[in-house]
XYZ file of C-alpha atoms in Angstrom:
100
model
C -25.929 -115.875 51.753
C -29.174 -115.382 49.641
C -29.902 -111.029 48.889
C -33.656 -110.316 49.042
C -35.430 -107.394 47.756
C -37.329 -105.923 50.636
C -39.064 -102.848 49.104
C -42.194 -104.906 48.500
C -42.650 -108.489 48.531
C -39.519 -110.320 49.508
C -38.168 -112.817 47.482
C -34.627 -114.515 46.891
C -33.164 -112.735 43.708
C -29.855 -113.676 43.611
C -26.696 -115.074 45.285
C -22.420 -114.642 44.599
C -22.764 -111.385 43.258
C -21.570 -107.942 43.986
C -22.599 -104.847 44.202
C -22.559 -103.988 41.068
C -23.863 -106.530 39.506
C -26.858 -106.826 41.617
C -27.837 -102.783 40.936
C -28.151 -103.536 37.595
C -30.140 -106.429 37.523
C -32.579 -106.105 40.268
C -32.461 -102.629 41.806
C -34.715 -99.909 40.325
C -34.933 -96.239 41.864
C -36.010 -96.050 45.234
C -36.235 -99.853 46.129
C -34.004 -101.179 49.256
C -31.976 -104.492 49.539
C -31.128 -106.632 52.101
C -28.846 -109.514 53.163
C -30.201 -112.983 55.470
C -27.424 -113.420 57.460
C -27.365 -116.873 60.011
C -24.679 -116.880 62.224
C -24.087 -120.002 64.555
C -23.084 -119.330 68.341
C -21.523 -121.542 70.782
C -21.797 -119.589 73.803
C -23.638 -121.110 76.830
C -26.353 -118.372 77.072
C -27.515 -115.128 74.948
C -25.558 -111.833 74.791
C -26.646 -108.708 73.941
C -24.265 -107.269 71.184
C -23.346 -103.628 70.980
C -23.222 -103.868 67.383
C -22.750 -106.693 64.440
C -20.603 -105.599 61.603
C -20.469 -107.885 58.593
C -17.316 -107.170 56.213
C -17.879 -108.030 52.712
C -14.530 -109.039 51.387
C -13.589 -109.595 47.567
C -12.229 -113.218 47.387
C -8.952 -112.694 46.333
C -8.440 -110.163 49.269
C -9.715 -112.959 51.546
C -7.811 -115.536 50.226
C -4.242 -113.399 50.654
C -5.549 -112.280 54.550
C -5.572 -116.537 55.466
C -2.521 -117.052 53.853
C -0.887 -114.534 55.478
C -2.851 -115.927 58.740
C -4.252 -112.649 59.672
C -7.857 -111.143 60.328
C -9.804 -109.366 58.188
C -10.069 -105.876 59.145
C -12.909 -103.458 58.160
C -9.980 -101.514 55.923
C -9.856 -104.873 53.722
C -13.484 -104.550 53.220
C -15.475 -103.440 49.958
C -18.670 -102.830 51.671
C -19.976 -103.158 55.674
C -23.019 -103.744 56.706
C -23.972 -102.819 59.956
C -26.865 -104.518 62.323
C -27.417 -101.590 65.200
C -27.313 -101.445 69.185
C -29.531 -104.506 70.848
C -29.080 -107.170 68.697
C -28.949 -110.530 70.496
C -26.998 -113.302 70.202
C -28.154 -116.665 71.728
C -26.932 -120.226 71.593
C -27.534 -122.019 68.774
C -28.352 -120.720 65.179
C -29.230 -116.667 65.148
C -30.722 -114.974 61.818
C -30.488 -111.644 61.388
C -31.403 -109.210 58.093
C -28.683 -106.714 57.330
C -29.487 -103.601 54.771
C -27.140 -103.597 51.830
């Protein structure tokens, strides 16, 4: 997952960090962030989604859910991002650009 600043010029600033971290070295007042997201389908032909919810899970959290062999639920989450109605989702790879 690489974070880009979108206020201006995009460019990759950082990667493996959270929230916290990333305010204080790259956010300034006012400026916006986003997240590249590529997700991989292996459906036979596109879908239209109603909506795409990414949950961003701290690791340790994650790592108990799988051991437990359960899902991750938005609850577990520390932060959602949310990709809004009409989104498609065709065979093959799929990029999409979430807001933080």
């Amino acid at each position: 997952m690489e974070i880009l600043d979108t206020s201006a010029d995009s460019f990759k600033i950082g990667a493996g960090m959270d929230s916290k971290q990333l305010l204080k070295r790259y956010c300034n007042v006012g400026e916006s962030v986003a997240v590249n997201v590529t997700l991989t389908s292996h459906l036979p032909r596109e879908i239209e989604l109603a909506s795409l919810k990414l949950f961003i899970v701290e690791f340790d959290t994650f790592s108990k859910i799988v051991e437990n062999r359960e899902s991750v639920e938005e609850e577990d989450s520390f932060k959602t991002l949310i990709l809004g109605q009409g989104a498609k989702l065709a065979p093959g790879k799929n990029y999409f650009t979430l807001e933080w």
